[in-house]
Amino acid sequence: MATLREKYPLQNSKPIKKTISGGLLIILCFLIFSITLFANASVGIIRTILYLIPLLLLLIIICKYIFEVYYMKLYFYDMSQKNLIIRKGVFSRNEITLPINRLQDVYVDQDILDRMFGLYDVHVSSATIISGNLSHIDGLNKKDAEEVKKLILSGIHKENE
Amino acid sequence: MNKNPYPIQVSQGIKISFLNFIFTLIIYAIIGSIVLLTEPNGEIPFLILLGIIILINSIAILVNYLYLKSLGYSIEAKTFIFKGGIISRFEKDLPISKIQHVILYESLWQRLFGLASVSFETARESGYAQNNSGYSYGWTSNSKIKPTGPLIQHLKRADALKLRESILNAMSKSKSVAGI
């Protein structure tokens, strides 16, 4: 039987979106850092190092993209009759198992970059904050996000009968 | 009470703490070397800071060892009991019907040693969660995950999976109360 991940896969544009959202912050930090250091640098070796910063930036962004591709590859989610399982992480891995009868809500949202790439995030949570942080499936298309939401809701309603 | 039905791998846990310490030293050595290139008179502050880092990490490893040795847990018919503590001691009794979810954690170091940690929470833990920085609909916090419920650390991975299954089986036998 196909898992939820196989039936409703994440979109290929997700790693690009994550690279841009993470990369923007890295670029900003490095620009501020290098401008500040460059303005105060009096030693030749520091100036030499600073010329290498654009190369370093590029390397970081490439590494970030490769990381996001692996992150998406290892991202797993499935739903049985009783439990919803979500597993994430490349180096350190977290797997949360939520019994369907403990789920409190389901919602779908998009941040600004999601809207640019046509991605949707499905969030579920039990009555704890940490579940809200861990239990989301992000990077679905609109149709799949709606289907996953309906599936989880129908599971919740069945448990309540 | 069957204390620690799946044993906590204390020695492996300490090895992980030690590896973290070595990693910190390496990072400090790299940064310190770069700084010393530009500040040749910075050797004494470098060594003083190095001493402080070694002292703090040594104490942290000792505290971690004592804490892991003190931990005990058991699964009773309707309750999960979790206790421990070095100087001040705690004992949490959690009704299994109130458990909300089960999380399996594997840090990078744990994965290298074939270990995992299991954590779960009741709704009560939410009030004291330290990882929340303004969670609301439409915005999710990316702050570091920090479990506030019982965290059974450094089990063998197979044991962690068995413990998770035991808790989930016990949860499936109990109904949620008042929708929670």
PDB file of N, CA, C and O in Angstrom, chain A residues 82-136:
ATOM      1  N   LYS A  82      -4.636   4.722  12.849  1.00  0.00           N
ATOM      2  CA  LYS A  82      -4.539   5.253  14.208  1.00  0.00           C
ATOM      3  C   LYS A  82      -3.563   6.403  14.370  1.00  0.00           C
ATOM      4  O   LYS A  82      -3.715   7.210  15.281  1.00  0.00           O
ATOM      5  N   ASN A  83      -2.511   6.435  13.555  1.00  0.00           N
ATOM      6  CA  ASN A  83      -1.421   7.389  13.803  1.00  0.00           C
ATOM      7  C   ASN A  83      -1.016   8.147  12.548  1.00  0.00           C
ATOM      8  O   ASN A  83      -1.104   7.641  11.432  1.00  0.00           O
ATOM      9  N   LEU A  84      -0.529   9.370  12.794  1.00  0.00           N
ATOM     10  CA  LEU A  84       0.120  10.149  11.739  1.00  0.00           C
ATOM     11  C   LEU A  84       1.599  10.213  12.092  1.00  0.00           C
ATOM     12  O   LEU A  84       1.951  10.557  13.226  1.00  0.00           O
ATOM     13  N   ILE A  85       2.443   9.847  11.135  1.00  0.00           N
ATOM     14  CA  ILE A  85       3.892   9.822  11.394  1.00  0.00           C
ATOM     15  C   ILE A  85       4.561  10.824  10.463  1.00  0.00           C
ATOM     16  O   ILE A  85       4.314  10.810   9.247  1.00  0.00           O
ATOM     17  N   ILE A  86       5.423  11.664  11.035  1.00  0.00           N
ATOM     18  CA  ILE A  86       6.194  12.613  10.217  1.00  0.00           C
ATOM     19  C   ILE A  86       7.653  12.506  10.647  1.00  0.00           C
ATOM     20  O   ILE A  86       7.966  12.639  11.828  1.00  0.00           O
ATOM     21  N   ARG A  87       8.517  12.261   9.691  1.00  0.00           N
ATOM     22  CA  ARG A  87       9.952  12.128   9.984  1.00  0.00           C
ATOM     23  C   ARG A  87      10.738  13.095   9.120  1.00  0.00           C
ATOM     24  O   ARG A  87      10.543  13.159   7.914  1.00  0.00           O
ATOM     25  N   LYS A  88      11.658  13.816   9.764  1.00  0.00           N
ATOM     26  CA  LYS A  88      12.447  14.819   9.041  1.00  0.00           C
ATOM     27  C   LYS A  88      13.871  14.816   9.546  1.00  0.00           C
ATOM     28  O   LYS A  88      14.159  14.382  10.653  1.00  0.00           O
ATOM     29  N   GLY A  89      14.752  15.424   8.748  1.00  0.00           N
ATOM     30  CA  GLY A  89      16.128  15.656   9.201  1.00  0.00           C
ATOM     31  C   GLY A  89      17.124  14.930   8.330  1.00  0.00           C
ATOM     32  O   GLY A  89      16.851  13.850   7.794  1.00  0.00           O
ATOM     33  N   VAL A  90      18.310  15.557   8.204  1.00  0.00           N
ATOM     34  CA  VAL A  90      19.379  14.959   7.405  1.00  0.00           C
ATOM     35  C   VAL A  90      20.437  14.396   8.361  1.00  0.00           C
ATOM     36  O   VAL A  90      20.664  13.203   8.400  1.00  0.00           O
ATOM     37  N   PHE A  91      21.040  15.264   9.141  1.00  0.00           N
ATOM     38  CA  PHE A  91      22.075  14.823  10.082  1.00  0.00           C
ATOM     39  C   PHE A  91      21.415  14.299  11.352  1.00  0.00           C
ATOM     40  O   PHE A  91      21.608  13.171  11.747  1.00  0.00           O
ATOM     41  N   SER A  92      20.641  15.133  12.017  1.00  0.00           N
ATOM     42  CA  SER A  92      19.869  14.660  13.160  1.00  0.00           C
ATOM     43  C   SER A  92      18.430  14.492  12.693  1.00  0.00           C
ATOM     44  O   SER A  92      17.934  15.308  11.927  1.00  0.00           O
ATOM     45  N   ARG A  93      17.805  13.422  13.140  1.00  0.00           N
ATOM     46  CA  ARG A  93      16.464  13.103  12.636  1.00  0.00           C
ATOM     47  C   ARG A  93      15.444  13.099  13.755  1.00  0.00           C
ATOM     48  O   ARG A  93      15.729  12.624  14.850  1.00  0.00           O
ATOM     49  N   ASN A  94      14.277  13.641  13.448  1.00  0.00           N
ATOM     50  CA  ASN A  94      13.171  13.637  14.403  1.00  0.00           C
ATOM     51  C   ASN A  94      11.982  12.946  13.765  1.00  0.00           C
ATOM     52  O   ASN A  94      11.661  13.209  12.612  1.00  0.00           O
ATOM     53  N   GLU A  95      11.338  12.089  14.531  1.00  0.00           N
ATOM     54  CA  GLU A  95      10.148  11.410  14.028  1.00  0.00           C
ATOM     55  C   GLU A  95       9.052  11.564  15.063  1.00  0.00           C
ATOM     56  O   GLU A  95       9.200  11.117  16.198  1.00  0.00           O
ATOM     57  N   ILE A  96       7.967  12.189  14.675  1.00  0.00           N
ATOM     58  CA  ILE A  96       6.858  12.386  15.615  1.00  0.00           C
ATOM     59  C   ILE A  96       5.707  11.486  15.197  1.00  0.00           C
ATOM     60  O   ILE A  96       5.373  11.403  14.012  1.00  0.00           O
ATOM     61  N   THR A  97       5.150  10.786  16.180  1.00  0.00           N
ATOM     62  CA  THR A  97       3.983   9.933  15.942  1.00  0.00           C
ATOM     63  C   THR A  97       2.815  10.532  16.706  1.00  0.00           C
ATOM     64  O   THR A  97       2.857  10.637  17.933  1.00  0.00           O
ATOM     65  N   LEU A  98       1.802  10.952  15.976  1.00  0.00           N
ATOM     66  CA  LEU A  98       0.626  11.558  16.613  1.00  0.00           C
ATOM     67  C   LEU A  98      -0.571  10.638  16.448  1.00  0.00           C
ATOM     68  O   LEU A  98      -1.002  10.392  15.314  1.00  0.00           O
ATOM     69  N   PRO A  99      -1.112  10.126  17.523  1.00  0.00           N
ATOM     70  CA  PRO A  99      -2.362   9.379  17.403  1.00  0.00           C
ATOM     71  C   PRO A  99      -3.452  10.293  16.858  1.00  0.00           C
ATOM     72  O   PRO A  99      -3.586  11.437  17.286  1.00  0.00           O
ATOM     73  N   ILE A 100      -4.206   9.797  15.918  1.00  0.00           N
ATOM     74  CA  ILE A 100      -5.233  10.605  15.259  1.00  0.00           C
ATOM     75  C   ILE A 100      -6.236  11.138  16.276  1.00  0.00           C
ATOM     76  O   ILE A 100      -6.716  12.277  16.145  1.00  0.00           O
ATOM     77  N   ASN A 101      -6.511  10.323  17.308  1.00  0.00           N
ATOM     78  CA  ASN A 101      -7.523  10.768  18.278  1.00  0.00           C
ATOM     79  C   ASN A 101      -7.008  11.864  19.218  1.00  0.00           C
ATOM     80  O   ASN A 101      -7.732  12.353  20.061  1.00  0.00           O
ATOM     81  N   ARG A 102      -5.741  12.230  19.058  1.00  0.00           N
ATOM     82  CA  ARG A 102      -5.193  13.318  19.874  1.00  0.00           C
ATOM     83  C   ARG A 102      -5.032  14.616  19.078  1.00  0.00           C
ATOM     84  O   ARG A 102      -4.634  15.642  19.634  1.00  0.00           O
ATOM     85  N   LEU A 103      -5.322  14.555  17.780  1.00  0.00           N
ATOM     86  CA  LEU A 103      -5.125  15.748  16.955  1.00  0.00           C
ATOM     87  C   LEU A 103      -6.169  16.805  17.288  1.00  0.00           C
ATOM     88  O   LEU A 103      -7.339  16.492  17.481  1.00  0.00           O
ATOM     89  N   GLN A 104      -5.710  18.039  17.347  1.00  0.00           N
ATOM     90  CA  GLN A 104      -6.589  19.144  17.730  1.00  0.00           C
ATOM     91  C   GLN A 104      -7.046  19.964  16.523  1.00  0.00           C
ATOM     92  O   GLN A 104      -8.154  20.480  16.506  1.00  0.00           O
ATOM     93  N   ASP A 105      -6.171  20.149  15.555  1.00  0.00           N
ATOM     94  CA  ASP A 105      -6.547  20.967  14.402  1.00  0.00           C
ATOM     95  C   ASP A 105      -5.681  20.641  13.197  1.00  0.00           C
ATOM     96  O   ASP A 105      -4.623  20.023  13.314  1.00  0.00           O
ATOM     97  N   VAL A 106      -6.179  21.040  12.048  1.00  0.00           N
ATOM     98  CA  VAL A 106      -5.440  20.918  10.784  1.00  0.00           C
ATOM     99  C   VAL A 106      -5.587  22.242  10.060  1.00  0.00           C
ATOM    100  O   VAL A 106      -6.697  22.770   9.990  1.00  0.00           O
ATOM    101  N   TYR A 107      -4.504  22.809   9.552  1.00  0.00           N
ATOM    102  CA  TYR A 107      -4.676  23.984   8.703  1.00  0.00           C
ATOM    103  C   TYR A 107      -3.593  24.039   7.640  1.00  0.00           C
ATOM    104  O   TYR A 107      -2.543  23.407   7.756  1.00  0.00           O
ATOM    105  N   VAL A 108      -3.898  24.803   6.622  1.00  0.00           N
ATOM    106  CA  VAL A 108      -3.007  24.933   5.464  1.00  0.00           C
ATOM    107  C   VAL A 108      -2.591  26.391   5.352  1.00  0.00           C
ATOM    108  O   VAL A 108      -3.425  27.282   5.486  1.00  0.00           O
ATOM    109  N   ASP A 109      -1.310  26.639   5.113  1.00  0.00           N
ATOM    110  CA  ASP A 109      -0.887  28.033   4.942  1.00  0.00           C
ATOM    111  C   ASP A 109       0.239  28.147   3.921  1.00  0.00           C
ATOM    112  O   ASP A 109       0.795  27.149   3.464  1.00  0.00           O
ATOM    113  N   GLN A 110       0.510  29.409   3.539  1.00  0.00           N
ATOM    114  CA  GLN A 110       1.607  29.706   2.624  1.00  0.00           C
ATOM    115  C   GLN A 110       2.324  30.955   3.121  1.00  0.00           C
ATOM    116  O   GLN A 110       1.667  31.949   3.437  1.00  0.00           O
ATOM    117  N   ASP A 111       3.664  30.934   3.138  1.00  0.00           N
ATOM    118  CA  ASP A 111       4.357  32.204   3.373  1.00  0.00           C
ATOM    119  C   ASP A 111       4.597  32.863   2.007  1.00  0.00           C
ATOM    120  O   ASP A 111       4.173  32.336   0.979  1.00  0.00           O
ATOM    121  N   ILE A 112       5.290  33.968   1.996  1.00  0.00           N
ATOM    122  CA  ILE A 112       5.401  34.742   0.752  1.00  0.00           C
ATOM    123  C   ILE A 112       6.161  33.978  -0.335  1.00  0.00           C
ATOM    124  O   ILE A 112       5.777  34.001  -1.510  1.00  0.00           O
ATOM    125  N   LEU A 113       7.202  33.246   0.056  1.00  0.00           N
ATOM    126  CA  LEU A 113       7.952  32.473  -0.935  1.00  0.00           C
ATOM    127  C   LEU A 113       7.141  31.262  -1.412  1.00  0.00           C
ATOM    128  O   LEU A 113       7.217  30.876  -2.577  1.00  0.00           O
ATOM    129  N   ASP A 114       6.359  30.686  -0.499  1.00  0.00           N
ATOM    130  CA  ASP A 114       5.461  29.591  -0.907  1.00  0.00           C
ATOM    131  C   ASP A 114       4.521  30.069  -2.001  1.00  0.00           C
ATOM    132  O   ASP A 114       4.258  29.348  -2.965  1.00  0.00           O
ATOM    133  N   ARG A 115       4.024  31.269  -1.857  1.00  0.00           N
ATOM    134  CA  ARG A 115       3.078  31.802  -2.848  1.00  0.00           C
ATOM    135  C   ARG A 115       3.764  31.980  -4.198  1.00  0.00           C
ATOM    136  O   ARG A 115       3.184  31.741  -5.256  1.00  0.00           O
ATOM    137  N   MET A 116       5.039  32.387  -4.161  1.00  0.00           N
ATOM    138  CA  MET A 116       5.768  32.567  -5.426  1.00  0.00           C
ATOM    139  C   MET A 116       5.975  31.221  -6.122  1.00  0.00           C
ATOM    140  O   MET A 116       5.974  31.144  -7.344  1.00  0.00           O
ATOM    141  N   PHE A 117       6.177  30.151  -5.341  1.00  0.00           N
ATOM    142  CA  PHE A 117       6.461  28.852  -5.931  1.00  0.00           C
ATOM    143  C   PHE A 117       5.242  27.927  -5.980  1.00  0.00           C
ATOM    144  O   PHE A 117       5.359  26.786  -6.422  1.00  0.00           O
ATOM    145  N   GLY A 118       4.105  28.401  -5.534  1.00  0.00           N
ATOM    146  CA  GLY A 118       2.882  27.591  -5.580  1.00  0.00           C
ATOM    147  C   GLY A 118       2.919  26.419  -4.608  1.00  0.00           C
ATOM    148  O   GLY A 118       2.418  25.336  -4.906  1.00  0.00           O
ATOM    149  N   LEU A 119       3.528  26.639  -3.435  1.00  0.00           N
ATOM    150  CA  LEU A 119       3.644  25.564  -2.433  1.00  0.00           C
ATOM    151  C   LEU A 119       2.688  25.813  -1.271  1.00  0.00           C
ATOM    152  O   LEU A 119       2.375  26.957  -0.962  1.00  0.00           O
ATOM    153  N   TYR A 120       2.270  24.729  -0.648  1.00  0.00           N
ATOM    154  CA  TYR A 120       1.336  24.819   0.482  1.00  0.00           C
ATOM    155  C   TYR A 120       1.848  23.952   1.627  1.00  0.00           C
ATOM    156  O   TYR A 120       2.406  22.887   1.406  1.00  0.00           O
ATOM    157  N   ASP A 121       1.649  24.426   2.847  1.00  0.00           N
ATOM    158  CA  ASP A 121       2.075  23.677   4.036  1.00  0.00           C
ATOM    159  C   ASP A 121       0.842  23.224   4.816  1.00  0.00           C
ATOM    160  O   ASP A 121      -0.053  24.019   5.081  1.00  0.00           O
ATOM    161  N   VAL A 122       0.837  21.944   5.188  1.00  0.00           N
ATOM    162  CA  VAL A 122      -0.261  21.420   6.002  1.00  0.00           C
ATOM    163  C   VAL A 122       0.261  21.232   7.417  1.00  0.00           C
ATOM    164  O   VAL A 122       1.268  20.561   7.635  1.00  0.00           O
ATOM    165  N   HIS A 123      -0.413  21.852   8.367  1.00  0.00           N
ATOM    166  CA  HIS A 123      -0.001  21.777   9.770  1.00  0.00           C
ATOM    167  C   HIS A 123      -1.044  21.016  10.585  1.00  0.00           C
ATOM    168  O   HIS A 123      -2.249  21.233  10.412  1.00  0.00           O
ATOM    169  N   VAL A 124      -0.568  20.167  11.469  1.00  0.00           N
ATOM    170  CA  VAL A 124      -1.458  19.534  12.448  1.00  0.00           C
ATOM    171  C   VAL A 124      -0.804  19.718  13.815  1.00  0.00           C
ATOM    172  O   VAL A 124       0.389  19.977  13.910  1.00  0.00           O
ATOM    173  N   SER A 125      -1.591  19.576  14.847  1.00  0.00           N
ATOM    174  CA  SER A 125      -0.975  19.590  16.181  1.00  0.00           C
ATOM    175  C   SER A 125      -1.874  18.866  17.177  1.00  0.00           C
ATOM    176  O   SER A 125      -3.089  18.758  16.998  1.00  0.00           O
ATOM    177  N   SER A 126      -1.232  18.350  18.201  1.00  0.00           N
ATOM    178  CA  SER A 126      -1.956  17.866  19.370  1.00  0.00           C
ATOM    179  C   SER A 126      -1.985  19.055  20.344  1.00  0.00           C
ATOM    180  O   SER A 126      -1.644  20.164  19.957  1.00  0.00           O
ATOM    181  N   ALA A 127      -2.329  18.813  21.569  1.00  0.00           N
ATOM    182  CA  ALA A 127      -2.448  19.936  22.513  1.00  0.00           C
ATOM    183  C   ALA A 127      -1.113  20.360  23.105  1.00  0.00           C
ATOM    184  O   ALA A 127      -1.035  20.714  24.270  1.00  0.00           O
ATOM    185  N   THR A 128      -0.059  20.320  22.299  1.00  0.00           N
ATOM    186  CA  THR A 128       1.261  20.738  22.781  1.00  0.00           C
ATOM    187  C   THR A 128       1.890  21.659  21.745  1.00  0.00           C
ATOM    188  O   THR A 128       1.595  21.564  20.561  1.00  0.00           O
ATOM    189  N   ILE A 129       2.763  22.531  22.211  1.00  0.00           N
ATOM    190  CA  ILE A 129       3.407  23.473  21.292  1.00  0.00           C
ATOM    191  C   ILE A 129       4.438  22.763  20.421  1.00  0.00           C
ATOM    192  O   ILE A 129       4.576  23.045  19.234  1.00  0.00           O
ATOM    193  N   ILE A 130       5.138  21.812  21.010  1.00  0.00           N
ATOM    194  CA  ILE A 130       6.223  21.172  20.264  1.00  0.00           C
ATOM    195  C   ILE A 130       5.668  20.392  19.062  1.00  0.00           C
ATOM    196  O   ILE A 130       6.306  20.302  18.009  1.00  0.00           O
ATOM    197  N   SER A 131       4.437  19.861  19.192  1.00  0.00           N
ATOM    198  CA  SER A 131       3.850  19.145  18.065  1.00  0.00           C
ATOM    199  C   SER A 131       3.561  20.131  16.942  1.00  0.00           C
ATOM    200  O   SER A 131       3.692  19.811  15.759  1.00  0.00           O
ATOM    201  N   GLY A 132       3.166  21.352  17.317  1.00  0.00           N
ATOM    202  CA  GLY A 132       2.924  22.375  16.302  1.00  0.00           C
ATOM    203  C   GLY A 132       4.183  22.708  15.528  1.00  0.00           C
ATOM    204  O   GLY A 132       4.149  23.005  14.335  1.00  0.00           O
ATOM    205  N   ASN A 133       5.337  22.640  16.203  1.00  0.00           N
ATOM    206  CA  ASN A 133       6.604  22.950  15.541  1.00  0.00           C
ATOM    207  C   ASN A 133       7.073  21.828  14.633  1.00  0.00           C
ATOM    208  O   ASN A 133       7.697  22.055  13.612  1.00  0.00           O
ATOM    209  N   LEU A 134       6.795  20.590  15.045  1.00  0.00           N
ATOM    210  CA  LEU A 134       7.330  19.436  14.312  1.00  0.00           C
ATOM    211  C   LEU A 134       6.383  18.881  13.264  1.00  0.00           C
ATOM    212  O   LEU A 134       6.812  18.307  12.280  1.00  0.00           O
ATOM    213  N   SER A 135       5.055  18.995  13.552  1.00  0.00           N
ATOM    214  CA  SER A 135       4.102  18.251  12.711  1.00  0.00           C
ATOM    215  C   SER A 135       3.555  19.098  11.578  1.00  0.00           C
ATOM    216  O   SER A 135       2.452  19.622  11.680  1.00  0.00           O
ATOM    217  N   HIS A 136       4.333  19.242  10.560  1.00  0.00           N
ATOM    218  CA  HIS A 136       3.824  19.880   9.358  1.00  0.00           C
ATOM    219  C   HIS A 136       4.446  19.232   8.138  1.00  0.00           C
ATOM    220  O   HIS A 136       5.568  18.736   8.167  1.00  0.00           O
TER     221      HIS A 136
END
